[in-house]
Coordinates of C-alpha atoms in Angstrom, one line a residue:
M1 CA -35.0 1.9 -27.3
T2 CA -31.5 0.4 -27.4
F3 CA -28.7 1.6 -28.9
A4 CA -26.9 0.2 -31.9
L5 CA -22.9 0.2 -32.2
P6 CA -21.4 0.8 -35.6
D7 CA -20.8 -2.4 -37.1
D8 CA -17.0 -2.3 -37.1
L9 CA -16.8 -1.4 -33.5
A10 CA -19.6 -4.3 -32.6
E11 CA -17.4 -7.0 -34.6
W12 CA -14.4 -5.5 -33.0
L13 CA -15.7 -6.0 -29.3
A14 CA -17.2 -9.6 -30.3
G15 CA -13.6 -10.8 -31.4
S16 CA -12.1 -9.2 -28.8
A17 CA -14.1 -9.4 -25.5
D18 CA -12.0 -12.4 -24.0
G19 CA -8.9 -11.0 -25.0
I20 CA -9.6 -7.5 -23.1
D21 CA -11.0 -9.2 -20.3
L22 CA -7.9 -11.4 -19.6
G23 CA -5.3 -8.7 -20.6
R24 CA -4.5 -10.1 -23.9
I25 CA -5.7 -7.1 -25.9
P26 CA -3.6 -4.1 -25.4
A27 CA -5.6 -1.2 -23.3
T28 CA -4.3 0.8 -25.6
D29 CA -6.4 0.0 -28.3
L30 CA -9.7 0.4 -26.5
L31 CA -10.3 4.0 -25.6
P32 CA -9.3 5.5 -29.1
R33 CA -12.0 2.5 -30.7
L34 CA -14.8 3.7 -28.4
A35 CA -13.9 7.6 -28.9
Q36 CA -13.8 7.2 -32.6
A37 CA -17.2 5.7 -33.0
G38 CA -18.6 8.8 -30.8
L39 CA -19.4 7.3 -28.0
A40 CA -18.0 9.7 -25.2
R41 CA -19.5 12.5 -27.2
I42 CA -23.1 11.0 -26.4
G43 CA -25.3 13.0 -24.0
V44 CA -22.9 16.3 -23.9
P45 CA -24.0 19.3 -25.4
P46 CA -22.8 20.3 -29.2
A47 CA -21.6 23.3 -28.0
L48 CA -19.2 21.4 -25.9
G49 CA -18.3 19.4 -29.0
G50 CA -20.7 16.4 -28.1
S51 CA -23.3 15.2 -30.2
G52 CA -26.4 16.0 -28.2
G53 CA -29.0 13.8 -26.5
T54 CA -29.4 12.9 -22.8
V55 CA -27.7 11.0 -20.1
M56 CA -30.2 7.8 -20.8
D57 CA -28.3 7.9 -24.5
A58 CA -25.2 7.9 -22.7
V59 CA -26.4 5.0 -20.4
R60 CA -27.9 2.8 -23.5
A61 CA -24.3 3.3 -25.2
V62 CA -22.6 1.9 -22.2
A63 CA -25.3 -0.9 -22.2
A64 CA -24.4 -1.9 -25.9
V65 CA -20.6 -2.1 -25.0
A66 CA -21.6 -4.2 -22.0
Q67 CA -23.6 -6.8 -24.2
E68 CA -20.2 -7.4 -25.8
S69 CA -17.3 -6.4 -23.1
L70 CA -17.9 -5.5 -19.8
A71 CA -14.3 -4.4 -19.0
A72 CA -14.7 -2.1 -22.6
A73 CA -18.0 -0.7 -20.9
F74 CA -16.2 0.0 -17.6
V75 CA -13.4 2.1 -19.3
L76 CA -16.1 4.0 -21.6
W77 CA -18.3 4.8 -18.2
G78 CA -15.2 5.8 -16.3
H79 CA -14.2 7.9 -19.5
R80 CA -17.7 9.2 -19.7
C81 CA -17.8 10.5 -16.1
F82 CA -14.7 12.5 -16.2
V83 CA -16.2 14.4 -19.5
E84 CA -19.4 14.9 -17.7
F85 CA -17.3 16.3 -14.6
L86 CA -15.9 18.8 -17.0
A87 CA -19.2 19.5 -18.7
R88 CA -20.7 20.6 -15.4
T89 CA -17.6 22.5 -13.9
P90 CA -17.5 26.2 -13.6
N91 CA -14.2 26.4 -14.6
H92 CA -14.7 26.8 -18.2
V93 CA -11.0 27.4 -19.0
L94 CA -10.1 24.1 -17.6
R95 CA -12.9 22.3 -19.5
D96 CA -12.1 23.9 -22.8
R97 CA -8.6 23.0 -22.5
L98 CA -9.3 19.4 -21.8
L99 CA -12.4 18.4 -23.4
P100 CA -11.1 18.4 -27.1
D101 CA -8.9 15.8 -26.5
L102 CA -11.0 13.7 -24.0
L103 CA -13.8 13.7 -26.6
A104 CA -11.6 12.3 -29.5
G105 CA -9.9 9.7 -27.0
R106 CA -6.4 11.4 -27.4
V107 CA -6.2 11.3 -23.3
A108 CA -8.0 9.0 -21.0
G109 CA -10.6 10.5 -18.3
A110 CA -10.4 9.0 -14.8
S111 CA -13.1 9.2 -12.4
G112 CA -11.1 8.7 -9.1
L113 CA -14.3 10.0 -7.0
S114 CA -15.4 6.7 -5.7
N115 CA -13.8 7.7 -2.5
V116 CA -15.5 11.1 -2.4
M117 CA -18.9 9.3 -3.3
K118 CA -18.4 7.2 0.0
F119 CA -17.3 10.4 2.2
L120 CA -20.5 12.0 0.9
A121 CA -22.3 8.8 2.4
G122 CA -20.6 9.0 5.4
L123 CA -19.0 5.8 4.9
E124 CA -15.2 6.8 4.9
P125 CA -13.0 9.6 5.3
L126 CA -11.4 11.3 2.3
Q127 CA -7.7 9.8 1.3
M128 CA -6.5 13.1 -0.5
T129 CA -5.3 16.2 1.3
V130 CA -4.5 19.8 -0.2
H131 CA -3.0 22.9 0.9
P132 CA -2.3 26.2 -0.5
E133 CA 1.8 27.2 -1.2
G134 CA 1.5 30.7 -2.6
E135 CA -0.4 30.8 -5.8
A136 CA -0.5 27.1 -6.2
L137 CA -2.1 24.1 -4.2
V138 CA -0.2 21.1 -2.9
V139 CA -2.2 17.7 -3.1
D140 CA -1.1 14.4 -1.0
G141 CA -2.9 11.0 -0.7
A142 CA -3.7 8.3 -2.5
L143 CA -6.3 6.4 -4.8
P144 CA -6.2 2.5 -4.5
W145 CA -8.5 1.7 -7.5
V146 CA -9.0 3.7 -10.5
T147 CA -9.8 2.7 -14.1
N148 CA -9.1 4.3 -17.4
L149 CA -5.2 5.1 -16.3
R150 CA -4.0 5.0 -19.8
G151 CA -0.4 5.3 -20.0
Q152 CA -0.3 7.3 -23.1
G153 CA -1.8 10.0 -21.0
F154 CA -4.7 10.6 -18.6
V155 CA -6.3 13.1 -16.4
V156 CA -8.2 12.1 -13.1
A157 CA -10.5 13.9 -11.0
A158 CA -9.7 13.7 -7.3
A159 CA -11.2 15.0 -3.9
A160 CA -9.0 16.6 -1.7
D161 CA -9.8 18.0 1.9
P162 CA -8.2 21.5 2.5
A163 CA -5.9 21.5 5.4
D164 CA -6.8 24.6 6.2
G165 CA -10.6 24.2 6.6
G166 CA -13.6 24.5 4.3
P167 CA -15.1 22.2 2.0
A168 CA -13.4 19.5 0.1
M169 CA -12.6 20.3 -3.4
I170 CA -12.5 18.1 -6.6
V171 CA -9.2 19.1 -8.7
A172 CA -7.8 17.4 -12.1
L173 CA -4.5 15.9 -11.9
A174 CA -2.4 14.7 -14.9
H175 CA -0.3 11.8 -15.4
D176 CA 2.9 13.6 -16.1
D177 CA 2.3 16.1 -12.8
P178 CA 5.3 15.2 -10.9
G179 CA 4.5 13.2 -7.9
V180 CA 1.6 11.3 -9.6
H181 CA 2.7 7.8 -9.3
R182 CA 0.7 4.9 -11.0
S183 CA 1.1 1.5 -10.0
A184 CA 1.4 -1.6 -12.2
D185 CA -2.3 -2.8 -13.2
L186 CA -4.1 -4.6 -10.5
A187 CA -4.1 -8.0 -10.7
L188 CA -7.7 -8.4 -11.6
M189 CA -9.3 -11.8 -11.9
G190 CA -11.0 -10.2 -15.2
M191 CA -11.5 -6.9 -16.8
R192 CA -7.5 -7.0 -17.3
S193 CA -7.3 -4.7 -20.2
S194 CA -9.1 -1.7 -18.3
D195 CA -6.0 0.1 -17.2
T196 CA -7.1 -0.1 -13.7
A197 CA -4.5 0.6 -11.0
S198 CA -3.7 2.8 -8.0
L199 CA -2.0 6.3 -7.6
R200 CA 0.0 7.5 -5.1
I201 CA 0.1 11.2 -4.8
E202 CA 3.1 13.0 -3.2
G203 CA 3.6 16.8 -2.9
V204 CA 1.8 17.4 -6.4
R205 CA 1.8 21.2 -7.2
I206 CA -1.0 22.2 -9.4
G207 CA -2.7 25.8 -10.1
R208 CA -6.1 26.9 -9.2
D209 CA -7.0 26.4 -12.8
R210 CA -6.9 22.7 -12.2
I211 CA -10.2 22.9 -9.7
I212 CA -13.3 21.2 -11.3
A213 CA -15.5 22.1 -8.2
A214 CA -14.1 24.3 -5.2
N215 CA -17.2 23.1 -3.1
A216 CA -17.6 19.0 -3.5
P217 CA -20.5 18.8 -1.2
E218 CA -22.5 21.1 -3.1
W219 CA -21.6 20.1 -6.6
L220 CA -21.2 16.4 -6.6
P221 CA -25.1 15.5 -5.9
G222 CA -25.6 17.1 -9.3
V223 CA -23.2 14.8 -11.4
R224 CA -24.2 11.8 -9.0
P225 CA -27.1 10.4 -10.7
T226 CA -24.9 10.4 -13.9
F227 CA -21.9 9.0 -12.3
I228 CA -24.6 6.0 -10.9
A229 CA -26.9 5.7 -13.9
V230 CA -24.1 5.2 -16.6
Q231 CA -22.4 2.6 -14.6
C232 CA -26.3 0.9 -14.4
G233 CA -25.7 0.7 -18.0
M234 CA -22.9 -1.8 -17.5
A235 CA -25.4 -4.2 -15.7
I236 CA -28.3 -3.7 -18.2
G237 CA -26.3 -4.8 -21.1
L238 CA -24.5 -7.6 -19.6
A239 CA -27.8 -8.9 -18.2
R240 CA -29.4 -8.3 -21.6
R241 CA -26.6 -10.5 -23.4
S242 CA -27.3 -13.4 -20.8
L243 CA -31.0 -13.2 -21.2
A244 CA -30.3 -13.1 -24.8
E245 CA -28.0 -16.3 -24.6
A246 CA -30.2 -18.0 -22.3
G247 CA -33.1 -17.4 -24.7
G248 CA -31.4 -18.8 -27.9
A249 CA -30.2 -21.8 -26.2
G250 CA -31.8 -25.2 -27.6
G251 CA -32.2 -28.6 -26.1
A252 CA -34.2 -31.0 -24.6
G253 CA -36.2 -29.4 -21.5
R254 CA -34.9 -25.8 -22.3
G255 CA -38.6 -25.1 -22.9
V256 CA -39.4 -24.7 -19.4
L257 CA -36.9 -21.7 -18.8
A258 CA -39.3 -19.9 -21.3
A259 CA -41.3 -18.2 -18.6
P260 CA -38.6 -17.1 -16.1
I261 CA -36.9 -16.0 -18.9
A262 CA -39.6 -13.8 -20.2
A263 CA -40.3 -12.4 -16.7
L264 CA -36.7 -11.6 -15.7
G265 CA -36.5 -9.5 -19.1
A266 CA -39.7 -7.8 -18.2
R267 CA -38.4 -6.9 -14.8
L268 CA -35.3 -5.5 -16.4
D269 CA -37.3 -3.5 -19.0
K270 CA -39.3 -2.0 -15.8
I271 CA -35.9 -0.8 -14.2
V272 CA -34.7 0.8 -17.4
A273 CA -37.7 2.8 -17.6
S274 CA -37.6 3.7 -13.9
L275 CA -34.4 4.8 -14.7
K276 CA -35.3 6.7 -17.6
A277 CA -38.3 8.7 -15.9
G278 CA -35.9 9.6 -13.0
L279 CA -33.3 11.2 -15.3
D280 CA -35.7 13.0 -17.3
S281 CA -37.5 14.2 -14.2
G282 CA -34.2 15.1 -12.5
G283 CA -35.6 13.7 -9.2
F284 CA -32.8 11.5 -8.4
V285 CA -30.8 14.7 -7.8
A286 CA -32.9 15.2 -4.6
R287 CA -33.9 11.6 -3.9
P288 CA -30.6 9.7 -4.9
A289 CA -32.2 6.5 -2.6
A290 CA -34.4 5.9 -5.7
L291 CA -31.3 5.5 -7.7
F292 CA -29.6 3.2 -5.4
E293 CA -32.3 1.0 -5.2
L294 CA -32.1 0.6 -9.1
R295 CA -28.6 0.0 -8.8
I296 CA -29.2 -2.7 -6.3
A297 CA -31.8 -4.5 -8.2
L298 CA -30.3 -4.2 -11.6
S299 CA -27.1 -6.2 -9.8
E300 CA -29.6 -8.9 -8.6
I301 CA -31.1 -9.1 -12.0
V302 CA -27.6 -9.9 -13.7
F303 CA -27.0 -12.8 -11.5
E304 CA -30.1 -14.3 -12.0
A305 CA -29.5 -13.5 -15.9
V306 CA -25.9 -15.4 -15.8
A307 CA -28.0 -18.3 -13.5
L308 CA -30.6 -18.7 -16.7
E309 CA -27.8 -18.5 -19.1
L310 CA -26.0 -21.6 -17.2
Q311 CA -29.1 -23.3 -17.0
A312 CA -30.1 -23.2 -20.5
G313 CA -26.7 -23.8 -21.7
G314 CA -25.9 -26.9 -19.6
G315 CA -22.6 -28.6 -19.4
R316 CA -21.7 -26.7 -22.6
C317 CA -21.2 -23.7 -20.4
Y318 CA -18.4 -25.9 -18.0
L319 CA -16.7 -26.5 -21.4
D320 CA -13.4 -24.7 -22.4
G321 CA -14.2 -23.2 -25.6
P322 CA -17.7 -23.5 -26.2
G323 CA -18.3 -22.1 -22.3
T324 CA -15.5 -19.3 -22.9
G325 CA -17.9 -16.1 -23.2
F326 CA -20.5 -17.7 -20.5
A327 CA -17.1 -18.1 -17.9
R328 CA -16.3 -14.4 -18.8
R329 CA -19.8 -12.8 -18.3
W330 CA -20.0 -15.2 -15.0
R331 CA -16.7 -13.0 -13.9
E332 CA -18.4 -9.9 -15.1
A333 CA -21.4 -10.6 -13.2
A334 CA -19.5 -10.9 -9.9
F335 CA -18.1 -7.7 -10.7
V336 CA -21.0 -5.5 -10.7
P337 CA -21.8 -5.4 -7.2
I338 CA -18.4 -4.3 -6.1
I339 CA -18.1 -1.2 -8.4
T340 CA -18.3 1.9 -6.0
P341 CA -20.5 2.4 -4.9
S342 CA -20.9 -1.2 -4.2
T343 CA -24.4 -2.8 -3.2
V344 CA -23.0 -3.2 0.7
Q345 CA -22.5 0.6 0.5
L346 CA -25.6 1.3 -0.7
R347 CA -27.6 -0.8 1.2
T348 CA -25.8 0.6 4.4
I349 CA -26.8 4.0 3.0
L350 CA -30.3 3.0 3.0
D351 CA -30.5 1.3 6.3
A352 CA -29.1 4.2 7.8
A353 CA -31.7 6.5 6.3
G354 CA -34.6 3.8 7.0
K355 CA -33.6 3.9 10.8
A356 CA -33.4 7.9 10.8
A357 CA -36.7 8.4 9.1

């Protein structure tokens, strides 16, 4: 089962996808449109202001957006992850204060947890520290790559290592906290209207009411399946769009591609079914390796799908104008494997686990 975007949003994304990719469409336009369509509320309990449903429903929504624009889906993924963090935090005061503006798209939610996901896997140390100062917490460090840092207002989740010992914690930092410095947008090859920048955190004082999770190693495995599964929606949507383009291409000799297009589509459907089964059962919490394997497989399928689109489209794909959409999807496909956790990082984790077994 797929998810259908509202007609007005689908039309706007289709007409704006290239502008969003190249930074010609203001990033400020993007999140409000996605939120107004209710996409940030999918999979969030109604009691918290959501529209209900499951994490898989959120995956389908991200996939539907990715069929039109991977940059827009990237923004939705980051925002929806932060919403999930609040939905799962034991800090209900923070949740109730922030969630209404996030669900409405008035404030952007940024998932700055790429570093801690790699930290949990033993791939790198935490890049943020926190120490108590009276009743306050003081945070220092850097986040080199964060999406959805909307200039009009954002809240970012960050993991910090306590200077006085103990487990890492997850805190919420706001755009207007003194000491939070946003860089200019990163000079990406595409995906430009995604408010992707770096953050420098210098002596930021926050109250303990900003703690999302006091014990990150215990809390994060519960949200990691959503973090990665919703991310998988980006690859699913892009692969579906390229396969649809490949299947719709006409011309002499193109019939020979029908069988590989169908076979790749069947492989994609099988992975989506496995993703749903793992989310429904909760199995990815105890066995994240199964989810990592699906994420790697989806990255491979994306490259095969855009390659089939190129073969089906032929020279038209290499012409400026007719090939504009394909050229964007080719760049988008190159982005899929490097989203944290990257496929190299995931393969490293799986390889280490295999050697330890």
